[in-house]
Coordinates of C-alpha atoms (C1' of nucleotides) in Angstrom, one line a residue:
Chain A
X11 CA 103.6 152.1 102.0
X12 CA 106.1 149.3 101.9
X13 CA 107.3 149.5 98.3
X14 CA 108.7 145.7 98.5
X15 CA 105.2 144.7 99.1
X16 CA 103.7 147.3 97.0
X17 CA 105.7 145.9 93.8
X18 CA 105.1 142.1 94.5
X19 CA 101.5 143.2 95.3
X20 CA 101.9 145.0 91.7
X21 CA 102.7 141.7 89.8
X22 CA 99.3 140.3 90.3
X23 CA 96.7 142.4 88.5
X24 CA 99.2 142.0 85.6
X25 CA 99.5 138.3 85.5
X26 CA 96.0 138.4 85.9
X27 CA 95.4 139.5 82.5
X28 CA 97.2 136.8 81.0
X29 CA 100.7 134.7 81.8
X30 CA 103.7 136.6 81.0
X31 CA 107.4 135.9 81.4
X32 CA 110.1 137.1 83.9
X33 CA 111.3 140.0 81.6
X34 CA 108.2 141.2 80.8
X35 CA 106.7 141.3 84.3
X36 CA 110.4 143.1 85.2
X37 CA 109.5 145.5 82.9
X38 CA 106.0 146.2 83.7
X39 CA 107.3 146.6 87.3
X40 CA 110.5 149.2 86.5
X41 CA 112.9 146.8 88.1
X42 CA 116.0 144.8 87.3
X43 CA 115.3 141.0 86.4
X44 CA 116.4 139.7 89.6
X45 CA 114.4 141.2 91.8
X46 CA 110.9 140.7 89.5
X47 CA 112.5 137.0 89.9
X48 CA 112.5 137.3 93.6
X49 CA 109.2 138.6 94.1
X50 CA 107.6 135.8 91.9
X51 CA 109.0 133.1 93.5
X52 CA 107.8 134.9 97.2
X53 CA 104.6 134.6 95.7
X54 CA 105.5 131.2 94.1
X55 CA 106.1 130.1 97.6
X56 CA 103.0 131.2 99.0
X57 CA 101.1 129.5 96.1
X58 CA 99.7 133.1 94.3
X59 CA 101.7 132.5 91.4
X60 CA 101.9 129.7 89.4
X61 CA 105.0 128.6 87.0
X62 CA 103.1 126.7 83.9
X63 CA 105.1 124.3 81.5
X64 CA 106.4 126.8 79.1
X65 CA 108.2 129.0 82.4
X66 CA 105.7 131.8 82.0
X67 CA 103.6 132.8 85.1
X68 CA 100.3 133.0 85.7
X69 CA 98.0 133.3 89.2
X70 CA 97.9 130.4 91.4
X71 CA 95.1 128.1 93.0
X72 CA 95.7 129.7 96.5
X73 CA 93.9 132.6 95.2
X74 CA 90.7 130.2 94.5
X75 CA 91.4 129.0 98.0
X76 CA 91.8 132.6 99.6
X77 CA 88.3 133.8 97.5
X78 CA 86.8 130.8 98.5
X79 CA 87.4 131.2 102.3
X80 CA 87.1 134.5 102.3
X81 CA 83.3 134.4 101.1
X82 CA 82.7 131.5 103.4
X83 CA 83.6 133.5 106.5
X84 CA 81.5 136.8 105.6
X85 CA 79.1 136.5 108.2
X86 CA 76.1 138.1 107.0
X87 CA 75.9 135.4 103.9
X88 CA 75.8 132.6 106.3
X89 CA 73.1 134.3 108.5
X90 CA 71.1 135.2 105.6
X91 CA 71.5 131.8 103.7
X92 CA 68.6 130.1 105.4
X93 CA 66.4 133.1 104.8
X94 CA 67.3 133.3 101.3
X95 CA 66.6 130.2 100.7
X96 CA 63.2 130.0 102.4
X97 CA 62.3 132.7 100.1
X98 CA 63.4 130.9 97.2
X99 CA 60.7 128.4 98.3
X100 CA 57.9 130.6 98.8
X101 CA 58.2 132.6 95.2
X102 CA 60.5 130.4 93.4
X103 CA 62.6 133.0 91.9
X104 CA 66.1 133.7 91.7
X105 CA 67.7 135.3 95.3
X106 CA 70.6 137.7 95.2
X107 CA 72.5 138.8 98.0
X108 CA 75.1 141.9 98.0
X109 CA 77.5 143.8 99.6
X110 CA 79.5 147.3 99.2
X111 CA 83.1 147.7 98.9
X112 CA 85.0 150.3 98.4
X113 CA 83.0 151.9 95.4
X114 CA 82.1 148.4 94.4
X115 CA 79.2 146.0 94.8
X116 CA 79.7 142.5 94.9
X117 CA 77.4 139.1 95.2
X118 CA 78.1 137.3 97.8
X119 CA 75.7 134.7 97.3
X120 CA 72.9 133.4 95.1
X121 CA 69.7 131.0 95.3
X122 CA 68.6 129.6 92.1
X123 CA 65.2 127.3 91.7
X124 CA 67.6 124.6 92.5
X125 CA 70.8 125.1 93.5
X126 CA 72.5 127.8 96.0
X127 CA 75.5 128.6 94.2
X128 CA 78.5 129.6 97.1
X129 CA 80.5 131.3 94.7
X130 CA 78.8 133.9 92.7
X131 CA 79.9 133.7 88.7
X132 CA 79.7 137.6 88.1
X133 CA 82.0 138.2 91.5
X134 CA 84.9 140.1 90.3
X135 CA 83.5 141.4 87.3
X136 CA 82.0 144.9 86.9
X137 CA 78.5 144.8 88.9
X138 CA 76.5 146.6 87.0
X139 CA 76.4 149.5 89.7
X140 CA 74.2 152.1 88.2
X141 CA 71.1 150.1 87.5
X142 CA 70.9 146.7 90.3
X143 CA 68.3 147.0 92.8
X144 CA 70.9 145.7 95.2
X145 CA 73.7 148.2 94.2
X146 CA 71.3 150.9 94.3
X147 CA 70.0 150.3 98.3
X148 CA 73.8 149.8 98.6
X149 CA 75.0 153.1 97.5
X150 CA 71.4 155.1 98.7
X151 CA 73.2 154.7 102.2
X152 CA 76.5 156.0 101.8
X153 CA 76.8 159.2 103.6
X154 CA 75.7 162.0 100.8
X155 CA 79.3 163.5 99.7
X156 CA 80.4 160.6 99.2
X157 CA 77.5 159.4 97.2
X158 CA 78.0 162.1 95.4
X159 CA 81.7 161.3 95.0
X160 CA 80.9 158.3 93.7
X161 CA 78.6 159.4 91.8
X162 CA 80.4 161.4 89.1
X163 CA 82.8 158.9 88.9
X164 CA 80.9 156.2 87.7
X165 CA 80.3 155.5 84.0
X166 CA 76.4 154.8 82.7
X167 CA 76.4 152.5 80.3
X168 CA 72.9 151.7 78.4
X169 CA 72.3 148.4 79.1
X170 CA 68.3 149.1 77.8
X171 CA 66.4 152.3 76.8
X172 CA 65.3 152.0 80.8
X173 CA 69.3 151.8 82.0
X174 CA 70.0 155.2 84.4
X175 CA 71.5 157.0 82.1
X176 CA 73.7 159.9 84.0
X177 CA 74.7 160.9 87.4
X178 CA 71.8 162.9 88.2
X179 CA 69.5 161.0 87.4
X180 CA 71.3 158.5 89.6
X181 CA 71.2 160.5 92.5
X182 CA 67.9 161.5 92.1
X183 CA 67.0 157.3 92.0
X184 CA 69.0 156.9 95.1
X185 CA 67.6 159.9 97.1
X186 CA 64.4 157.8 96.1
X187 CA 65.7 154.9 96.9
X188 CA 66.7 156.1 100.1
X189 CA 63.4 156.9 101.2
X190 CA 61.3 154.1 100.5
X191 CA 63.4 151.3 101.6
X192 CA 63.2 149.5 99.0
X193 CA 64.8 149.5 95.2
X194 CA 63.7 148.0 92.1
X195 CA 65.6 147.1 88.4
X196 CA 62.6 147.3 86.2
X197 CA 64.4 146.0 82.8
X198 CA 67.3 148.5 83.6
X199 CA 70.8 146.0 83.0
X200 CA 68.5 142.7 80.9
X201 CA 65.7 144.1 78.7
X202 CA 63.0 141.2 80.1
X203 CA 64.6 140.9 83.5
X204 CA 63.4 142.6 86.4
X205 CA 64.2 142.8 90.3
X206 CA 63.3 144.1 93.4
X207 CA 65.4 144.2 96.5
X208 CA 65.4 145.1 100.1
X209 CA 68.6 145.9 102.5
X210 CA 69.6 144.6 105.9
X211 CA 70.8 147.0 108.6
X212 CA 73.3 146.0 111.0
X213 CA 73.1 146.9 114.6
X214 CA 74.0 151.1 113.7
X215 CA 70.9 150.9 111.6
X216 CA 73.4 151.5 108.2
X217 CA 72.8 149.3 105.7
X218 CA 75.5 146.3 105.6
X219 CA 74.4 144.2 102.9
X220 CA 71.0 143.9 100.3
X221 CA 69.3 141.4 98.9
X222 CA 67.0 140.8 95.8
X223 CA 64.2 138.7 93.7
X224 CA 64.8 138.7 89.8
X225 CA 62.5 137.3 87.4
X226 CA 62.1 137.4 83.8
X227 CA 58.9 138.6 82.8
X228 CA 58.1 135.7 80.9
X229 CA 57.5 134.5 84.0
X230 CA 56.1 136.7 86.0
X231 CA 55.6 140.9 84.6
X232 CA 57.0 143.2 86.9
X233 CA 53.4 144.7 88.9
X234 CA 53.5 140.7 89.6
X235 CA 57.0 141.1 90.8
X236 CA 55.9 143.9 92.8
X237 CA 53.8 142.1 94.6
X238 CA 56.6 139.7 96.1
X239 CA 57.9 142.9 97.3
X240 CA 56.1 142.7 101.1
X241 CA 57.3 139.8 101.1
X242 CA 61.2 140.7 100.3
X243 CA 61.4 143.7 103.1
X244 CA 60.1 141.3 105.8
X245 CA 63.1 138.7 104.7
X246 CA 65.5 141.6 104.7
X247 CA 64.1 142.7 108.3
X248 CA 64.3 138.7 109.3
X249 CA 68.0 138.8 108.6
X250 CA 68.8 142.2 109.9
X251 CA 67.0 141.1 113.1
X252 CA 69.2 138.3 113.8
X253 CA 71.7 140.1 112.3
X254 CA 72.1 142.7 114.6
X255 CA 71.7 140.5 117.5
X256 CA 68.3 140.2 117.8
X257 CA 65.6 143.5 117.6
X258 CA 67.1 146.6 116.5
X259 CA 64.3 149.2 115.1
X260 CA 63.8 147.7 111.2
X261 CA 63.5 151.2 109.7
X262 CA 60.8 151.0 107.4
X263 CA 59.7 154.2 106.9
X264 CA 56.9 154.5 104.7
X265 CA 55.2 153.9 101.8
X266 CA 54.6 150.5 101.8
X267 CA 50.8 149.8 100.4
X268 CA 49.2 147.4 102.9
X269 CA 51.5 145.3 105.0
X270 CA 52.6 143.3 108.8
X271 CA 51.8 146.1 111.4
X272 CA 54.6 146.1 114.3
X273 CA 58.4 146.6 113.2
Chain B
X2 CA 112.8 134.9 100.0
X3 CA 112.1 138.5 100.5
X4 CA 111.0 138.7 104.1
X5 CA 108.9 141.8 103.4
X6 CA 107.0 140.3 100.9
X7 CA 106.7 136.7 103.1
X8 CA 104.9 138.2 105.8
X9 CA 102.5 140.3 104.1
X10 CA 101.3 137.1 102.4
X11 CA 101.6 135.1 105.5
X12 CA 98.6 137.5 106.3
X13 CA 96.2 136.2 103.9
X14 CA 95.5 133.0 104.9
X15 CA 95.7 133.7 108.4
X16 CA 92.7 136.1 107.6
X17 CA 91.0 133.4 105.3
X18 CA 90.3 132.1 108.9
X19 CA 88.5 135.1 110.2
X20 CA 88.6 138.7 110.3
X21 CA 91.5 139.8 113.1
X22 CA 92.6 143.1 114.4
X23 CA 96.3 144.9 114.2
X24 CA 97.1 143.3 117.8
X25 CA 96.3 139.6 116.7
X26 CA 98.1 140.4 113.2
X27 CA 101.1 141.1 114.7
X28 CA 100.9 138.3 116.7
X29 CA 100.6 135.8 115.1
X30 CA 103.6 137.2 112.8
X31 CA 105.8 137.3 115.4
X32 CA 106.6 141.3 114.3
X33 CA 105.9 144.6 116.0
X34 CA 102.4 146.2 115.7
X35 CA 103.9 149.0 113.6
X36 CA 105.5 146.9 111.0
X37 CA 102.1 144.7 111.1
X38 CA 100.5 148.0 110.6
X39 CA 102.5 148.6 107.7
X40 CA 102.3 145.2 105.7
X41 CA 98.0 146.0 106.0
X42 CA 97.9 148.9 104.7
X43 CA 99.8 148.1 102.0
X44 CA 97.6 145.1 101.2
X45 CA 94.7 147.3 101.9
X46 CA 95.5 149.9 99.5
X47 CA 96.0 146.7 96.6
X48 CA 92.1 145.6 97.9
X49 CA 93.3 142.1 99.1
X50 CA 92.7 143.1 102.9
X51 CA 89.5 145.2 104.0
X52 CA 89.2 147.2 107.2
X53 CA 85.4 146.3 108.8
X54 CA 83.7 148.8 110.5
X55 CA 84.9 147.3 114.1
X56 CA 88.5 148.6 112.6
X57 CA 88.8 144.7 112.1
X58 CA 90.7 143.0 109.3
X59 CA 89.5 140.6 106.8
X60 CA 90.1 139.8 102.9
X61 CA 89.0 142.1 100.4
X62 CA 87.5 142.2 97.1
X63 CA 90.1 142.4 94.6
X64 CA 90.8 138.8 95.5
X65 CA 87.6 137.6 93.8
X66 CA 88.2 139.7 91.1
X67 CA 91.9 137.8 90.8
X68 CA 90.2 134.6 90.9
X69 CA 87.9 135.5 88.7
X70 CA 90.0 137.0 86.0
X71 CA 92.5 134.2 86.7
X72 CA 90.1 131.2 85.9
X73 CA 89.1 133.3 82.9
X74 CA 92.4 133.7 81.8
X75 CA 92.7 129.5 81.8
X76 CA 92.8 129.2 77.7
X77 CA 92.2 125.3 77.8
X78 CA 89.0 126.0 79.6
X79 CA 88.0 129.1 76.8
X80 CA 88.9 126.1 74.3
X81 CA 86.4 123.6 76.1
X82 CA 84.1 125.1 77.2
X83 CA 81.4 124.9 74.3
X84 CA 82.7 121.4 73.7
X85 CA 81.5 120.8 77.4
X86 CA 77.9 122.4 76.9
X87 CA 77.5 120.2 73.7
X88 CA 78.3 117.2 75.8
X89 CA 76.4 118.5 78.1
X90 CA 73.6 119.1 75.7
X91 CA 73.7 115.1 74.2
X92 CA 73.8 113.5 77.3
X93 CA 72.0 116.0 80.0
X94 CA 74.6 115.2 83.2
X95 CA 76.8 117.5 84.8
X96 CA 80.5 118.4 82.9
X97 CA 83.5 118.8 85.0
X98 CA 86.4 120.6 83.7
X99 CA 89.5 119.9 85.9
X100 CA 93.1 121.0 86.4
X101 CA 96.3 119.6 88.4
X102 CA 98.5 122.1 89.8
X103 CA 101.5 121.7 92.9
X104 CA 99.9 118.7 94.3
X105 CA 96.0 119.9 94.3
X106 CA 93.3 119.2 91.9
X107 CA 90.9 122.2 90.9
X108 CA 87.8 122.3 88.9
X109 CA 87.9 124.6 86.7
X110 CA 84.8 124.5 84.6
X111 CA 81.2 122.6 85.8
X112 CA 78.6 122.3 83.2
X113 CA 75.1 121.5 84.9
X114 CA 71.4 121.0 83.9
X115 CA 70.5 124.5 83.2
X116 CA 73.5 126.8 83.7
X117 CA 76.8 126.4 83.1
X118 CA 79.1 128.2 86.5
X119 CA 81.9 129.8 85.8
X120 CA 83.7 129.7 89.1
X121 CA 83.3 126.2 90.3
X122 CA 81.6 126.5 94.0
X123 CA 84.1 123.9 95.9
X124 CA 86.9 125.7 94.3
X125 CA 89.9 126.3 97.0
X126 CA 87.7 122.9 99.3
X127 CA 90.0 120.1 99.3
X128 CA 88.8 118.2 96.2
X129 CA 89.2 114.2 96.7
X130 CA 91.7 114.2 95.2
X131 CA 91.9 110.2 96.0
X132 CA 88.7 108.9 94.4
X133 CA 87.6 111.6 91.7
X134 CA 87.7 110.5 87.8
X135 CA 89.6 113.7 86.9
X136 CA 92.2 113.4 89.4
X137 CA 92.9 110.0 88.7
X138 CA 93.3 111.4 85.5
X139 CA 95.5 114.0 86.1
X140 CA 98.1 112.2 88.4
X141 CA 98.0 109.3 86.7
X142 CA 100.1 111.6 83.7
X143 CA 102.8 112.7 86.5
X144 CA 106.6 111.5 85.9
X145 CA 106.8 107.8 88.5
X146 CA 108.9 109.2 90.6
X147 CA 106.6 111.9 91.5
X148 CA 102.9 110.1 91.3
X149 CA 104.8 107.6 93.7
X150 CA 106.1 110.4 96.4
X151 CA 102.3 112.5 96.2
X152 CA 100.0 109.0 96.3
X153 CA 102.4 108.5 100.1
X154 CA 101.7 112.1 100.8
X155 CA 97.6 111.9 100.6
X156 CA 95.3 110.8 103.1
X157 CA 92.7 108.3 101.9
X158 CA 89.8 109.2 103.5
X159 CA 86.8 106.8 103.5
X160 CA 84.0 108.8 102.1
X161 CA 82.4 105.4 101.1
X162 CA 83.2 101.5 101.2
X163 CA 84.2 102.0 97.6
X164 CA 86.9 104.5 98.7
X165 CA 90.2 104.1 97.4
X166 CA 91.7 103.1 100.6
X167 CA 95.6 103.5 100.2
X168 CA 98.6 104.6 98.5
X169 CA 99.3 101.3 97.1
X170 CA 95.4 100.5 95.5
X171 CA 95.8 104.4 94.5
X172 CA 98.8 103.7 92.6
X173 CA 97.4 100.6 91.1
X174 CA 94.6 102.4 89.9
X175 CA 96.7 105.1 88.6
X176 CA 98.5 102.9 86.1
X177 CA 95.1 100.9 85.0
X178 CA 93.8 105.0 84.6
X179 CA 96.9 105.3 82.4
X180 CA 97.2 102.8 80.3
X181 CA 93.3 102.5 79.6
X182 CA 93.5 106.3 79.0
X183 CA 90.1 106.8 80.6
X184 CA 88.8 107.0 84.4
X185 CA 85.8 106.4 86.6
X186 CA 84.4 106.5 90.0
X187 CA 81.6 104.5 90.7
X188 CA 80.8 106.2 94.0
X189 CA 83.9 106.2 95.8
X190 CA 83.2 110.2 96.6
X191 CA 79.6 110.0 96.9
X192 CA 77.9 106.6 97.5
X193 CA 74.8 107.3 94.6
X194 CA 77.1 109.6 92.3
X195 CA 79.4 107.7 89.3
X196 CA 81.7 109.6 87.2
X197 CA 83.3 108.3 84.2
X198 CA 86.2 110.9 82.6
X199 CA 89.3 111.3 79.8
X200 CA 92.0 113.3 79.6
X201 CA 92.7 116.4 77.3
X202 CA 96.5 116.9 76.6
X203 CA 98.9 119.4 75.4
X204 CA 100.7 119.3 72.1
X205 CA 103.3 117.5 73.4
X206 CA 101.1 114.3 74.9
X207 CA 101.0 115.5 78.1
X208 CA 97.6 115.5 80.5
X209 CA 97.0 119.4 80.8
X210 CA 93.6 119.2 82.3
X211 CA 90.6 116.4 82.4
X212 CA 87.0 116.4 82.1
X213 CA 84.1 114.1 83.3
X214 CA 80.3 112.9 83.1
X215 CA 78.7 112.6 86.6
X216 CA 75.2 111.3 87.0
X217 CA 73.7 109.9 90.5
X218 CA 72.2 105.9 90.0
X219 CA 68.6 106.9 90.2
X220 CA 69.3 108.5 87.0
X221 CA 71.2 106.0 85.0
X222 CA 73.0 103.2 86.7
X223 CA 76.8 102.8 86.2
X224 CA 76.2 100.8 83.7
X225 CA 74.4 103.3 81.8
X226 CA 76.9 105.8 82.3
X227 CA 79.8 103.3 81.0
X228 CA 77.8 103.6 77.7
X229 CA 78.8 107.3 77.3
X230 CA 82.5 107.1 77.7
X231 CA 83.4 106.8 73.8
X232 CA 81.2 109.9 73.7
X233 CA 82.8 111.1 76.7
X234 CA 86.6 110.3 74.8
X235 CA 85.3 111.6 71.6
X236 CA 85.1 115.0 73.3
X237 CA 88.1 115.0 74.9
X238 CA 90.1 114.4 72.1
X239 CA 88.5 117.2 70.5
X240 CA 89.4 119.6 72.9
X241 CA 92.6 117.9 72.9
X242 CA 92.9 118.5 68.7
X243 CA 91.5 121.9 69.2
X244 CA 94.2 123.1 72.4
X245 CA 97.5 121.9 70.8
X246 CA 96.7 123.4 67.7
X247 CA 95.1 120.6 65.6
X248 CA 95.9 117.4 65.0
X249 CA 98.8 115.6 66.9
X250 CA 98.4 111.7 67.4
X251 CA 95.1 111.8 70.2
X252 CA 96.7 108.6 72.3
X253 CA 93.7 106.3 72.5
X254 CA 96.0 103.4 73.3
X255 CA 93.6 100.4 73.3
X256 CA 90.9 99.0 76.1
X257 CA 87.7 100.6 74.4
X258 CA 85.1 98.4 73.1
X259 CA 84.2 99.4 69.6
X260 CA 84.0 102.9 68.7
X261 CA 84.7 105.2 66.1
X262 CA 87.8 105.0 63.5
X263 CA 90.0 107.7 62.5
X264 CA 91.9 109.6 65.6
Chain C
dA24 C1' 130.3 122.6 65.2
dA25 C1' 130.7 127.0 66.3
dT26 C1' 128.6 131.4 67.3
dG27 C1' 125.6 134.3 69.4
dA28 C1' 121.2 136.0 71.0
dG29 C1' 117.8 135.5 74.5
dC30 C1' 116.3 133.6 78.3
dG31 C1' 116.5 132.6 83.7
dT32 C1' 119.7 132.3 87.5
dT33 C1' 123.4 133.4 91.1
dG34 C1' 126.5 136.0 94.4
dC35 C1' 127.7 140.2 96.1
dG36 C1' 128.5 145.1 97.9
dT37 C1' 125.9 148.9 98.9
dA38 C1' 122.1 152.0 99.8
dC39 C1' 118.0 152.5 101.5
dA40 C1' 113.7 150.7 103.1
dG41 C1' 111.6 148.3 106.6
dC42 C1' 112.3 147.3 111.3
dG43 C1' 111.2 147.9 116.4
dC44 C1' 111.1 151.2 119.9
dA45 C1' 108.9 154.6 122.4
dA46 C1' 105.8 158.3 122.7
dC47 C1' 101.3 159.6 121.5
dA48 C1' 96.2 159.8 120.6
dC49 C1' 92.0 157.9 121.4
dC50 C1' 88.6 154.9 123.3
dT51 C1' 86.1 152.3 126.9
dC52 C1' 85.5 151.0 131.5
dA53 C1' 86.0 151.4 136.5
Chain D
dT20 C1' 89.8 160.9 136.7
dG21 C1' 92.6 157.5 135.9
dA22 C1' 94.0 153.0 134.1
dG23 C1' 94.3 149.8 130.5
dG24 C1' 93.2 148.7 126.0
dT25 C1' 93.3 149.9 121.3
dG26 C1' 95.6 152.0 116.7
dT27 C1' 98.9 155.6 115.1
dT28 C1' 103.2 158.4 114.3
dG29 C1' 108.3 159.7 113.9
dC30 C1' 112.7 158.3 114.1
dG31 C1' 117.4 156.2 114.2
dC32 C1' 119.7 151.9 113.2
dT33 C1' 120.3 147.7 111.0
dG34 C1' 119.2 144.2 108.0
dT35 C1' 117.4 143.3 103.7
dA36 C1' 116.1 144.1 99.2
dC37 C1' 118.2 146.3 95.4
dG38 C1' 120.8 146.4 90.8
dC39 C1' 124.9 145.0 88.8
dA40 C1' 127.5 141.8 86.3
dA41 C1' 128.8 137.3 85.4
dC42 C1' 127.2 132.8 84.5
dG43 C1' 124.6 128.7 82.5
dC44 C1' 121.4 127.2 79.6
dT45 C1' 118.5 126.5 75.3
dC46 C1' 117.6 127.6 70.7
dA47 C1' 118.5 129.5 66.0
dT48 C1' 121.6 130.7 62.7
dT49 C1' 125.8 130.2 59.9

DNA sequence: AATGAGCGTTGCGTACAGCGCAACACCTCA
DNA sequence: TGAGGTGTTGCGCTGTACGCAACGCTCATT
């Protein structure tokens, strides 16, 4: 829309994969020297860019700072923090919590057996979309044609023999998904890992973020995981009650074996 | 430089603070809704700016993935990071891997325990930049004239007695740091937490980035910890021969008790 | 030393892109 | 039903971002 923006905006993706020099990011842009030079030192200025020894540029620390703040003020992570981590206690396991973006999933935070880590390491790298429990309660709640959308333009890449393998198949796990309330990653992205997850509902009853329990099944197999998974929803419902200011119906449907009565 | 350009980034941090709508956007710029309109979307459609579902602003998710890809893109960390988890592997403490850039200090690699984080979690949090091994590191490399006009700049914050307190014992510190060619501090951050670091530098001598050993005192006293600084140099200056391309003179001036022989 | 190629940088006139205005569409309250 | 609050659109004017060309600098090359 405003195509000075647009270019400068342009500039960082590329620098991102490496540093490069003033003609080359003039170049990659389709503009004259001067005003690639312009809109670097713009983004100099407001710290995105960084000039390194040899003149090349290359991203700057305010993006760190920006990322950093940016997951710090989501909302949802710092409500769900506590609860996280009081699950962490109780099964000891790793804690995953997620949200959707714009036909991506992302970890916004993370509870290990000993430290919660703010900042998750895989953030910004390709979520693996088509087989994490969390992804998958994600994406079961998208309104259908855009599911669908979505869908056909993923890829499926075989992580393990049990990785979802094709769009249908997909959509058939989310309409399942979908359903029970609950999703699983039974050895689908890390041959000996599995997970199960659960998503919290904001106040419209969609879903607005999901979280998740992965072990390895040296640790414990996955009908032990399975177990936990009673367990999981009521954390999810925890958080999406205070989430959504208090009691909001938890949806949750059905076919849970034996479990807490009222909602 | 290019106004355009300057106030769609002005927008960023001003969102790091908390999602906003149009009417505080344009605000806050001093511009007309319209044109505030128009600097969002353009943001939006580059994935640094989400729209929430109360039509409400906040920072998107390509700026993670920036982050991300930027810190990956950091070639002296690619270079030490297995010489950090070998460290890490002899001595068991936590490896910092740290960087100096336009006045701030950023970690850039953490080695722990168990699992070695990518993206540092206090990242983009003001590091102390007074009293941490690294950065004494770091700044201690900077031009006089410059180290003089930055040590005025900082505050010196009191996390502890053994705080550096001013710009004057800063700068004194500084040019022991520099001369020794080696750093620590014995809980001037973190009353039970002692760091002891060394410097990693460019082909042409320069500090480029700085790495350290912390350990709290019920673990090993400062003492203790002293113990592993030639192991802590030894690194160091293998990273150092590794970055600039093998072997350039590795600086040890002097100061170190006995130790190995051949730079 | 002198030459020249390859960089980044500067100043400037012009064209066009971004600006603010005003009108509009939509929502929630009263 | 209206009033006040949002976000959105189209448009004419002006200011600003554009590309050009000239300059300065650092390295190689001769």
């Amino acid at each position: 829309m405003s195509q000075t923006v647009d270019r400068a905006l342009s500039i960082l993706p590329l620098l991102a994969e490496g540093p490069a020099d003033l003609g080359q990011v003039a170049e990659r842009l389709g503009v004259h020297k001067s005003t690639a030079l312009r809109l670097l030192r713009t983004l100099h200025e407001h710290g995105l860019v960084y000039r390194q020894s040899d003149q090349r540029y290359r991203l700057g620390a305010r993006l760190f700072a920006l990322a950093q703040e940016a997951v710090e003020n989501l909302d949802i992570r710092e409500i769900a923090h506590p609860h996280l981590v009081r699950l962490n206690e109780q099964c000891g396991h790793t804690i995953h919590l997620a949200v959707y973006e714009e036909g991506e999933v992302l970890y916004i935070d993370k509870v290990e057996s000993r430290y919660p880590v703010r900042m998750y390491s895989r953030i910004g790298k390709p979520v693996a979309i088509t087989v994490a429990a969390v992804a998958k309660l994600l994406l079961a709640d998208l309104p259908e044609s855009e599911r669908r959308v979505l869908a056909e333009k993923l890829d499926y890449p075989m992580y393990t023999a049990r990785s979802i393998p094709n769009a249908p198949a997909f959509l058939k796990e989310l309409a399942t998904v979908r359903e029970q309330g609950w999703a699983t990653d039974l050895g689908g992205h890390e041959e000996s890992i599995n997970c199960v997850g659960a998503p919290i509902r904001g106040t419209d009853g969609r879903v607005v973020a999901a979280m998740s329990v992965s072990a390895p099944n040296v640790v414990v197999t996955a009908d032990e995981l399975l177990t936990l998974l009673p367990l999981v929803r009521r954390t999810a419902d925890a958080i999406t009650r205070e989430y959504s200011g208090s009691n909001v119906p938890v949806s949750t449907p059905a076919n849970t074996p034996a479990e807490e009565g009222s909602s």
